[in-house]
Amino acid sequence: MEGVPAERSQRLSRAAAQRLSLYLRCVDDWTTDGEKVSSSRIAEAVGVSDAQVRRDLAALGHLGQRGVGYDARELASAIRTALGINRQWRAVLVGVGNLGRALLRYQGFRAQGFRIVGLFDSDPSKVGQEVEGLTVEAVSTLPTRLNELQAELGVLTVPGETAHSVAEALVAAGVRGILNFAPVVLKLPRRVRLVTVDLAIQLEQLAFQVQHGEAATRATDEE
Amino acid sequence: MEGVPAERSQRLSRAAAQRLSLYLRCVDDWTTDGEKVSSSRIAEAVGVSDAQVRRDLAALGHLGQRGVGYDARELASAIRTALGINRQWRAVLVGVGNLGRALLRYQGFRAQGFRIVGLFDSDPSKVGQEVEGLTVEAVSTLPTRLNELQAELGVLTVPGETAHSVAEALVAAGVRGILNFAPVVLKLPRRVRLVTVDLAIQLEQLAFQVQHGEAATRATDEE
């Protein structure tokens, strides 16, 4: 899109990309208001400093007018473009256990343009089962099925023991990125992107905030 | 602990606390090696700059010797103290659906000192069920049970529709912090800490990295 030159958005750090995701949640909620959105309103909702929000949004190009604020719809669109989610992403999910089923029902994925288009499991007793309108397939069919399903991303919700071999199967099948929920450190070729979700880290962050009370709230997360 | 004065660790920003959690994962893996750990080894494993790691660890007090590196065990202990997880945290889980069941089995919680000691659900048909060795109780019993169970944290895995009322019940029962998986923005009193896990954000971050390829890898996450 014209508003965000490629070389500009490529300079986004991962920390900045994470903040943009948080801003997007708020701004999306406010698009129905039809009102102008100020950086301070975003800052308060997300819990970072006003200066940080202004710096992050300035990196998206010329948006908003001094003293008037940002148009919520225009801002949401610019953030989506910068994050690369102004398009649909098709993903397969491997590991149809409790977590896999929970993620299949997770409304947030579809709202943000992610579609889980295939389910896979290495357990033969699960293959053929129907879950949320999809039929579970064997991991061994990934090399042909990934391409047929036009899926680029893989969501890994298998136990730690099988995570490495399933990740290898996804890589061999040509996946471009893996969202890993297994509590293991995966080593992937550089061409394949990896985001590991460590749920214990979230609890640690909560414990940290409870322990340190108000002090943690006041600290800003500036780069 | 002596190594980390309280006023020092209280100055940790949330971003720094998140990085410390990531360092801890690596350092814990390396304690069996019995070797010295260098900041550059941590930096490479976590994907931030060497300078950032050194700055973060310097804030923990005097650890490691120039040119020799850090003792893995000592470093892990200092990070735990700084994060406030050098003790056990007892938590209740509310919402015994797929995600709740998945979290109950999640090995990472117990490894980091978190114990889920009570299960609650507002669905009468689930009350009395036994799940992973715990009996599901009614949300209405939280005010007395939270205290009896000596639980300080609540893990919220209910659908968005009921999240607000269940969060209020947890707050009224005296919980100090809530880990929220429901895709809603909760408003809590200032004394109660909140960490919301938005799983779509993780997929967004993956999409961002796939989209921007190597550029995203090279960007550092410095403060």
Short mmCIF file of C-alpha atoms in Angstrom, two decimals:
data_model
loop_
_atom_site.label_atom_id
_atom_site.label_comp_id
_atom_site.label_asym_id
_atom_site.label_seq_id
_atom_site.Cartn_x
_atom_site.Cartn_y
_atom_site.Cartn_z
CA MET A 1 0.00 0.00 0.00
CA GLU A 2 1.17 3.49 -0.80
CA GLY A 3 1.10 4.83 2.74
CA VAL A 4 3.81 2.53 4.02
CA PRO A 5 6.93 2.22 1.92
CA ALA A 6 8.40 -1.28 2.16
CA GLU A 7 11.81 -0.09 3.31
CA ARG A 8 10.13 1.81 6.14
CA SER A 9 8.07 -1.06 7.52
CA GLN A 10 11.03 -3.44 7.23
CA ARG A 11 12.88 -1.35 9.77
CA LEU A 12 10.26 -2.14 12.44
CA SER A 13 11.82 -4.01 15.34
CA ARG A 14 10.01 -7.00 16.80
CA ALA A 15 9.25 -4.99 19.94
CA ALA A 16 7.67 -2.27 17.82
CA ALA A 17 5.66 -4.89 15.90
CA GLN A 18 4.35 -6.26 19.19
CA ARG A 19 3.27 -2.81 20.32
CA LEU A 20 1.56 -2.23 16.97
CA SER A 21 -0.44 -5.44 17.52
CA LEU A 22 -1.61 -4.06 20.87
CA TYR A 23 -2.49 -0.67 19.40
CA LEU A 24 -4.47 -2.44 16.67
CA ARG A 25 -6.66 -4.21 19.26
CA CYS A 26 -7.73 -0.86 20.72
CA VAL A 27 -8.05 1.00 17.44
CA ASP A 28 -10.20 -1.80 15.97
CA ASP A 29 -12.56 -1.41 18.94
CA TRP A 30 -12.84 2.30 18.27
CA THR A 31 -13.52 2.23 14.51
CA THR A 32 -17.24 2.04 15.20
CA ASP A 33 -17.06 5.30 17.16
CA GLY A 34 -16.18 7.15 13.96
CA GLU A 35 -14.14 9.49 16.14
CA LYS A 36 -10.60 10.71 15.96
CA VAL A 37 -8.17 8.70 18.08
CA SER A 38 -5.40 10.44 20.02
CA SER A 39 -2.01 8.92 20.79
CA SER A 40 -2.66 9.50 24.50
CA ARG A 41 -5.85 7.43 24.37
CA ILE A 42 -3.93 4.54 22.81
CA ALA A 43 -1.10 5.04 25.29
CA GLU A 44 -3.46 4.83 28.26
CA ALA A 45 -5.28 1.76 26.94
CA VAL A 46 -2.11 -0.18 26.16
CA GLY A 47 -0.01 1.07 29.05
CA VAL A 48 2.97 2.57 27.26
CA SER A 49 4.00 6.24 27.13
CA ASP A 50 2.38 8.76 24.84
CA ALA A 51 5.80 9.57 23.32
CA GLN A 52 6.33 5.90 22.47
CA VAL A 53 2.96 5.65 20.69
CA ARG A 54 3.68 8.80 18.69
CA ARG A 55 7.11 7.51 17.70
CA ASP A 56 5.72 4.11 16.65
CA LEU A 57 2.91 5.64 14.60
CA ALA A 58 5.23 8.21 13.00
CA ALA A 59 7.17 5.25 11.58
CA LEU A 60 4.05 4.23 9.63
CA GLY A 61 4.16 7.37 7.50
CA HIS A 62 2.04 10.49 7.46
CA LEU A 63 -1.09 9.78 9.48
CA GLY A 64 -3.17 12.09 11.64
CA GLN A 65 -2.99 15.82 12.07
CA ARG A 66 -1.42 17.68 14.94
CA GLY A 67 -4.11 18.45 17.50
CA VAL A 68 -6.78 16.47 15.63
CA GLY A 69 -5.63 12.88 16.10
CA TYR A 70 -5.82 9.84 13.88
CA ASP A 71 -8.75 8.51 11.94
CA ALA A 72 -9.36 5.11 13.55
CA ARG A 73 -10.11 3.29 10.33
CA GLU A 74 -7.13 4.73 8.46
CA LEU A 75 -4.85 3.99 11.39
CA ALA A 76 -6.04 0.37 11.69
CA SER A 77 -5.42 -0.13 8.00
CA ALA A 78 -1.91 1.37 8.18
CA ILE A 79 -1.00 -0.86 11.14
CA ARG A 80 -2.30 -3.96 9.31
CA THR A 81 -0.18 -3.08 6.29
CA ALA A 82 2.93 -2.55 8.42
CA LEU A 83 2.40 -5.89 10.18
CA GLY A 84 1.69 -7.73 6.93
CA ILE A 85 -1.81 -8.77 7.97
CA ASN A 86 -3.70 -6.73 5.35
CA ARG A 87 -4.25 -10.09 3.62
CA GLN A 88 -5.46 -13.55 4.59
CA TRP A 89 -3.00 -16.10 6.00
CA ARG A 90 -3.82 -19.80 5.66
CA ALA A 91 -2.47 -22.12 8.32
CA VAL A 92 -2.53 -25.81 9.18
CA LEU A 93 -2.75 -26.99 12.78
CA VAL A 94 -0.82 -30.08 13.86
CA GLY A 95 -1.79 -31.79 17.11
CA VAL A 96 -5.52 -32.10 17.74
CA GLY A 97 -5.44 -32.24 21.56
CA ASN A 98 -7.11 -29.89 24.05
CA LEU A 99 -4.97 -26.91 23.09
CA GLY A 100 -5.43 -27.55 19.37
CA ARG A 101 -9.20 -27.74 19.80
CA ALA A 102 -9.19 -24.57 21.91
CA LEU A 103 -7.26 -22.71 19.20
CA LEU A 104 -9.62 -23.95 16.49
CA ARG A 105 -12.50 -22.30 18.32
CA TYR A 106 -10.50 -19.18 19.13
CA GLN A 107 -12.48 -16.33 17.57
CA GLY A 108 -9.52 -13.97 17.51
CA PHE A 109 -7.69 -15.81 14.71
CA ARG A 110 -10.39 -15.41 12.10
CA ALA A 111 -11.01 -11.80 13.14
CA GLN A 112 -7.39 -10.97 12.32
CA GLY A 113 -7.37 -12.74 8.94
CA PHE A 114 -5.95 -16.12 9.96
CA ARG A 115 -7.73 -19.22 8.67
CA ILE A 116 -6.93 -22.71 9.83
CA VAL A 117 -7.56 -24.76 6.70
CA GLY A 118 -6.18 -28.16 7.69
CA LEU A 119 -5.85 -30.40 10.76
CA PHE A 120 -3.14 -33.01 11.17
CA ASP A 121 -2.20 -35.52 13.84
CA SER A 122 0.35 -38.32 14.06
CA ASP A 123 -2.03 -40.44 16.15
CA PRO A 124 -3.77 -42.88 13.72
CA SER A 125 -6.83 -43.07 15.99
CA LYS A 126 -7.45 -39.34 15.47
CA VAL A 127 -7.05 -39.40 11.68
CA GLY A 128 -10.46 -39.24 10.02
CA GLN A 129 -12.16 -37.55 12.99
CA GLU A 130 -14.15 -34.42 12.24
CA VAL A 131 -13.31 -31.40 14.43
CA GLU A 132 -14.89 -27.99 13.94
CA GLY A 133 -15.84 -28.87 10.36
CA LEU A 134 -12.39 -30.15 9.34
CA THR A 135 -11.25 -33.76 8.97
CA VAL A 136 -8.05 -34.73 10.79
CA GLU A 137 -5.38 -35.98 8.36
CA ALA A 138 -2.14 -37.92 8.86
CA VAL A 139 1.08 -35.93 9.36
CA SER A 140 2.64 -38.08 6.64
CA THR A 141 0.38 -36.43 4.05
CA LEU A 142 1.69 -32.92 4.83
CA PRO A 143 4.13 -32.75 1.86
CA THR A 144 1.28 -32.92 -0.66
CA ARG A 145 -1.55 -31.47 1.42
CA LEU A 146 0.18 -28.23 2.52
CA ASN A 147 0.52 -27.18 -1.09
CA GLU A 148 -3.03 -28.25 -2.01
CA LEU A 149 -4.41 -26.31 0.96
CA GLN A 150 -2.29 -23.27 -0.01
CA ALA A 151 -1.20 -22.98 3.61
CA GLU A 152 1.90 -20.97 4.50
CA LEU A 153 1.88 -21.21 8.30
CA GLY A 154 1.84 -24.13 10.72
CA VAL A 155 0.47 -24.07 14.28
CA LEU A 156 2.19 -26.70 16.41
CA THR A 157 0.17 -27.99 19.37
CA VAL A 158 1.81 -31.37 19.87
CA PRO A 159 3.53 -32.63 23.05
CA GLY A 160 7.21 -31.78 23.49
CA GLU A 161 8.35 -35.28 22.56
CA THR A 162 6.98 -35.14 19.01
CA ALA A 163 7.49 -31.41 18.37
CA HIS A 164 10.88 -31.78 16.65
CA SER A 165 9.79 -34.47 14.17
CA VAL A 166 6.51 -32.70 13.34
CA ALA A 167 8.33 -29.38 12.87
CA GLU A 168 10.72 -31.13 10.46
CA ALA A 169 7.75 -32.52 8.53
CA LEU A 170 6.26 -29.01 8.28
CA VAL A 171 9.58 -27.57 7.12
CA ALA A 172 10.01 -30.36 4.54
CA ALA A 173 6.48 -29.68 3.31
CA GLY A 174 7.45 -26.05 2.66
CA VAL A 175 5.85 -24.08 5.47
CA ARG A 176 7.12 -20.47 5.81
CA GLY A 177 6.49 -19.99 9.52
CA ILE A 178 5.63 -22.02 12.62
CA LEU A 179 3.72 -20.93 15.72
CA ASN A 180 5.01 -23.34 18.34
CA PHE A 181 3.16 -24.06 21.58
CA ALA A 182 5.30 -27.06 22.53
CA PRO A 183 7.64 -26.30 25.44
CA VAL A 184 10.80 -27.05 23.46
CA VAL A 185 13.42 -24.99 21.63
CA LEU A 186 13.10 -25.79 17.93
CA LYS A 187 16.01 -25.36 15.52
CA LEU A 188 14.69 -24.47 12.07
CA PRO A 189 16.38 -23.46 8.83
CA ARG A 190 16.78 -19.68 8.61
CA ARG A 191 14.20 -19.39 5.84
CA VAL A 192 11.44 -20.64 8.19
CA ARG A 193 10.23 -18.14 10.80
CA LEU A 194 9.41 -19.32 14.30
CA VAL A 195 7.36 -17.84 17.13
CA THR A 196 7.24 -19.91 20.30
CA VAL A 197 4.43 -19.26 22.77
CA ASP A 198 5.64 -20.08 26.26
CA LEU A 199 2.57 -19.90 28.46
CA ALA A 200 4.61 -20.06 31.66
CA ILE A 201 6.27 -16.76 30.70
CA GLN A 202 2.87 -15.09 30.82
CA LEU A 203 2.31 -16.37 34.36
CA GLU A 204 5.81 -15.23 35.30
CA GLN A 205 5.03 -11.73 34.07
CA LEU A 206 1.88 -11.71 36.18
CA ALA A 207 3.80 -12.88 39.25
CA PHE A 208 6.40 -10.17 38.60
CA GLN A 209 3.72 -7.50 38.51
CA VAL A 210 1.95 -8.78 41.62
CA GLN A 211 5.27 -8.97 43.47
CA HIS A 212 6.36 -5.48 42.55
CA GLY A 213 2.94 -3.87 42.65
CA GLU A 214 2.65 -0.30 41.58
CA ALA A 215 6.32 0.02 40.69
CA ALA A 216 5.84 -2.27 37.70
CA THR A 217 2.87 -0.27 36.49
CA ARG A 218 4.74 2.98 36.44
CA ALA A 219 7.71 1.65 34.49
CA THR A 220 7.37 2.44 30.82
CA ASP A 221 8.26 0.03 28.08
CA GLU A 222 10.10 2.42 25.83
CA GLU A 223 12.72 1.31 23.38
CA MET B 1 18.05 -12.50 48.44
CA GLU B 2 21.13 -10.43 49.11
CA GLY B 3 22.27 -10.12 45.52
CA VAL B 4 19.26 -8.14 44.36
CA PRO B 5 18.25 -5.13 46.43
CA ALA B 6 14.48 -4.61 46.30
CA GLU B 7 14.73 -1.04 45.05
CA ARG B 8 16.88 -2.24 42.18
CA SER B 9 14.58 -4.99 40.94
CA GLN B 10 11.55 -2.72 41.28
CA ARG B 11 13.00 -0.48 38.62
CA LEU B 12 12.77 -3.28 36.04
CA SER B 13 10.45 -2.31 33.20
CA ARG B 14 7.94 -4.84 31.94
CA ALA B 15 9.93 -5.19 28.72
CA ALA B 16 13.05 -6.00 30.75
CA ALA B 17 11.08 -8.50 32.83
CA GLN B 18 9.94 -10.23 29.64
CA ARG B 19 13.49 -10.48 28.37
CA LEU B 20 14.62 -11.89 31.73
CA SER B 21 11.97 -14.62 31.38
CA LEU B 22 13.45 -15.54 28.00
CA TYR B 23 17.02 -15.52 29.33
CA LEU B 24 15.90 -17.76 32.19
CA ARG B 25 14.61 -20.42 29.75
CA CYS B 26 18.06 -20.69 28.15
CA VAL B 27 20.06 -20.42 31.34
CA ASP B 28 17.94 -23.13 32.99
CA ASP B 29 18.77 -25.43 30.06
CA TRP B 30 22.46 -24.77 30.57
CA THR B 31 22.74 -25.30 34.32
CA THR B 32 23.44 -29.00 33.73
CA ASP B 33 26.46 -28.11 31.61
CA GLY B 34 28.19 -26.67 34.69
CA GLU B 35 29.85 -24.21 32.36
CA LYS B 36 30.16 -20.45 32.42
CA VAL B 37 27.54 -18.68 30.34
CA SER B 38 28.47 -15.65 28.24
CA SER B 39 26.14 -12.76 27.46
CA SER B 40 26.72 -13.37 23.76
CA ARG B 41 25.50 -16.97 24.08
CA ILE B 42 22.29 -15.76 25.71
CA ALA B 43 21.97 -12.97 23.13
CA GLU B 44 22.23 -15.42 20.25
CA ALA B 45 19.76 -17.89 21.75
CA VAL B 46 17.13 -15.26 22.56
CA GLY B 47 17.71 -13.02 19.54
CA VAL B 48 18.52 -9.69 21.19
CA SER B 49 21.81 -7.80 21.11
CA ASP B 50 24.74 -8.68 23.32
CA ALA B 51 24.74 -5.12 24.71
CA GLN B 52 21.09 -5.48 25.74
CA VAL B 53 21.75 -8.73 27.60
CA ARG B 54 24.71 -7.20 29.42
CA ARG B 55 22.67 -4.16 30.40
CA ASP B 56 19.75 -6.30 31.64
CA LEU B 57 22.00 -8.57 33.69
CA ALA B 58 23.98 -5.64 35.11
CA ALA B 59 20.71 -4.42 36.62
CA LEU B 60 20.56 -7.64 38.68
CA GLY B 61 23.67 -6.69 40.67
CA HIS B 62 27.22 -8.00 40.59
CA LEU B 63 27.21 -11.26 38.69
CA GLY B 64 29.88 -12.78 36.50
CA GLN B 65 33.44 -11.73 35.87
CA ARG B 66 34.75 -9.85 32.88
CA GLY B 67 36.01 -12.37 30.32
CA VAL B 68 34.82 -15.37 32.35
CA GLY B 69 31.07 -15.13 32.05
CA TYR B 70 28.24 -16.00 34.42
CA ASP B 71 27.74 -19.09 36.50
CA ALA B 72 24.52 -20.56 35.05
CA ARG B 73 23.08 -21.63 38.38
CA GLU B 74 23.82 -18.32 40.12
CA LEU B 75 22.43 -16.39 37.17
CA ALA B 76 19.19 -18.43 37.06
CA SER B 77 18.71 -17.82 40.77
CA ALA B 78 19.29 -14.06 40.43
CA ILE B 79 16.79 -13.82 37.56
CA ARG B 80 14.18 -15.78 39.56
CA THR B 81 14.62 -13.40 42.48
CA ALA B 82 14.31 -10.34 40.26
CA LEU B 83 11.12 -11.72 38.67
CA GLY B 84 9.65 -12.73 42.02
CA ILE B 85 9.45 -16.43 41.13
CA ASN B 86 11.96 -17.67 43.70
CA ARG B 87 8.89 -18.93 45.59
CA GLN B 88 5.77 -20.95 44.79
CA TRP B 89 2.66 -19.24 43.45
CA ARG B 90 -0.71 -20.88 43.97
CA ALA B 91 -3.39 -20.22 41.38
CA VAL B 92 -6.99 -21.19 40.69
CA LEU B 93 -8.23 -21.84 37.16
CA VAL B 94 -11.70 -20.72 36.17
CA GLY B 95 -13.24 -22.20 33.02
CA VAL B 96 -12.69 -25.92 32.52
CA GLY B 97 -13.00 -26.05 28.72
CA ASN B 98 -10.42 -27.20 26.17
CA LEU B 99 -8.00 -24.39 26.94
CA GLY B 100 -8.36 -24.83 30.70
CA ARG B 101 -7.67 -28.55 30.38
CA ALA B 102 -4.68 -27.89 28.14
CA LEU B 103 -3.22 -25.45 30.70
CA LEU B 104 -3.77 -27.92 33.54
CA ARG B 105 -1.54 -30.39 31.73
CA TYR B 106 0.98 -27.77 30.72
CA GLN B 107 4.27 -28.95 32.21
CA GLY B 108 5.86 -25.52 32.06
CA PHE B 109 3.75 -24.05 34.88
CA ARG B 110 4.88 -26.45 37.55
CA ALA B 111 8.49 -26.26 36.38
CA GLN B 112 8.45 -22.50 37.04
CA GLY B 113 6.88 -22.77 40.49
CA PHE B 114 3.21 -22.25 39.58
CA ARG B 115 0.68 -24.67 41.06
CA ILE B 116 -2.96 -24.76 40.04
CA VAL B 117 -4.70 -25.71 43.28
CA GLY B 118 -8.36 -25.22 42.40
CA LEU B 119 -10.72 -25.56 39.43
CA PHE B 120 -13.91 -23.56 39.04
CA ASP B 121 -16.66 -23.34 36.46
CA SER B 122 -19.98 -21.53 36.27
CA ASP B 123 -21.56 -24.42 34.35
CA PRO B 124 -23.42 -26.58 36.96
CA SER B 125 -22.96 -29.69 34.78
CA LYS B 126 -19.18 -29.40 35.16
CA VAL B 127 -19.19 -28.86 38.93
CA GLY B 128 -18.17 -32.09 40.70
CA GLN B 129 -16.25 -33.45 37.71
CA GLU B 130 -12.72 -34.63 38.39
CA VAL B 131 -10.06 -33.19 36.05
CA GLU B 132 -6.35 -33.91 36.44
CA GLY B 133 -6.85 -34.88 40.06
CA LEU B 134 -8.87 -31.80 41.04
CA THR B 135 -12.64 -31.51 41.53
CA VAL B 136 -14.41 -28.71 39.65
CA GLU B 137 -16.15 -26.32 42.05
CA ALA B 138 -18.83 -23.64 41.53
CA VAL B 139 -17.69 -20.08 40.85
CA SER B 140 -20.04 -18.94 43.62
CA THR B 141 -17.79 -20.66 46.20
CA LEU B 142 -14.73 -18.58 45.22
CA PRO B 143 -15.02 -16.05 48.12
CA THR B 144 -14.41 -18.76 50.73
CA ARG B 145 -12.42 -21.25 48.66
CA LEU B 146 -9.74 -18.86 47.35
CA ASN B 147 -8.65 -18.14 50.92
CA GLU B 148 -8.82 -21.80 51.98
CA LEU B 149 -6.73 -22.79 48.97
CA GLN B 150 -4.24 -19.98 49.74
CA ALA B 151 -4.35 -19.00 46.07
CA GLU B 152 -3.16 -15.55 45.01
CA LEU B 153 -3.55 -15.78 41.23
CA GLY B 154 -6.45 -16.62 38.93
CA VAL B 155 -6.21 -18.08 35.43
CA LEU B 156 -9.24 -17.11 33.37
CA THR B 157 -10.11 -19.49 30.52
CA VAL B 158 -13.81 -18.73 30.12
CA PRO B 159 -15.55 -17.49 26.94
CA GLY B 160 -15.60 -13.74 26.35
CA GLU B 161 -19.25 -13.42 27.39
CA THR B 162 -18.66 -14.55 30.98
CA ALA B 163 -15.15 -13.14 31.44
CA HIS B 164 -16.25 -9.89 33.07
CA SER B 165 -18.49 -11.47 35.70
CA VAL B 166 -15.98 -14.20 36.55
CA ALA B 167 -13.17 -11.62 36.82
CA GLU B 168 -15.34 -9.63 39.23
CA ALA B 169 -15.92 -12.76 41.31
CA LEU B 170 -12.15 -13.37 41.45
CA VAL B 171 -11.50 -9.75 42.46
CA ALA B 172 -14.21 -9.89 45.14
CA ALA B 173 -12.67 -13.11 46.45
CA GLY B 174 -9.36 -11.29 46.92
CA VAL B 175 -7.18 -12.49 44.05
CA ARG B 176 -3.99 -10.43 43.52
CA GLY B 177 -3.50 -11.07 39.81
CA ILE B 178 -5.38 -12.51 36.83
CA LEU B 179 -3.97 -14.22 33.75
CA ASN B 180 -6.72 -13.66 31.21
CA PHE B 181 -7.10 -15.77 28.06
CA ALA B 182 -10.56 -14.44 27.15
CA PRO B 183 -10.48 -12.11 24.14
CA VAL B 184 -11.87 -9.13 26.07
CA VAL B 185 -10.43 -6.03 27.71
CA LEU B 186 -11.00 -6.37 31.46
CA LYS B 187 -11.20 -3.35 33.76
CA LEU B 188 -9.89 -4.27 37.19
CA PRO B 189 -9.20 -2.26 40.33
CA ARG B 190 -5.63 -0.95 40.39
CA ARG B 191 -4.61 -3.30 43.20
CA VAL B 192 -5.26 -6.36 41.01
CA ARG B 193 -2.65 -7.06 38.33
CA LEU B 194 -3.73 -8.28 34.91
CA VAL B 195 -1.89 -10.04 32.08
CA THR B 196 -3.99 -10.77 29.02
CA VAL B 197 -2.80 -13.44 26.61
CA ASP B 198 -4.01 -12.63 23.11
CA LEU B 199 -3.17 -15.66 21.01
CA ALA B 200 -3.92 -13.89 17.75
CA ILE B 201 -1.10 -11.45 18.51
CA GLN B 202 1.34 -14.34 18.45
CA LEU B 203 0.13 -15.35 14.99
CA GLU B 204 0.36 -11.73 13.88
CA GLN B 205 3.97 -11.60 14.99
CA LEU B 206 4.69 -14.74 12.99
CA ALA B 207 3.00 -13.29 9.91
CA PHE B 208 5.04 -10.09 10.38
CA GLN B 209 8.28 -12.05 10.45
CA VAL B 210 7.36 -14.22 7.45
CA GLN B 211 6.34 -11.12 5.50
CA HIS B 212 9.48 -9.18 6.25
CA GLY B 213 11.87 -12.11 6.20
CA GLU B 214 15.44 -11.49 7.16
CA ALA B 215 14.88 -7.81 7.90
CA ALA B 216 12.87 -8.70 10.98
CA THR B 217 15.58 -11.03 12.23
CA ARG B 218 18.26 -8.39 12.10
CA ALA B 219 16.27 -5.77 13.96
CA THR B 220 17.24 -5.71 17.62
CA ASP B 221 14.78 -5.29 20.43
CA GLU B 222 16.73 -2.80 22.47
CA GLU B 223 15.14 -0.41 24.89
#
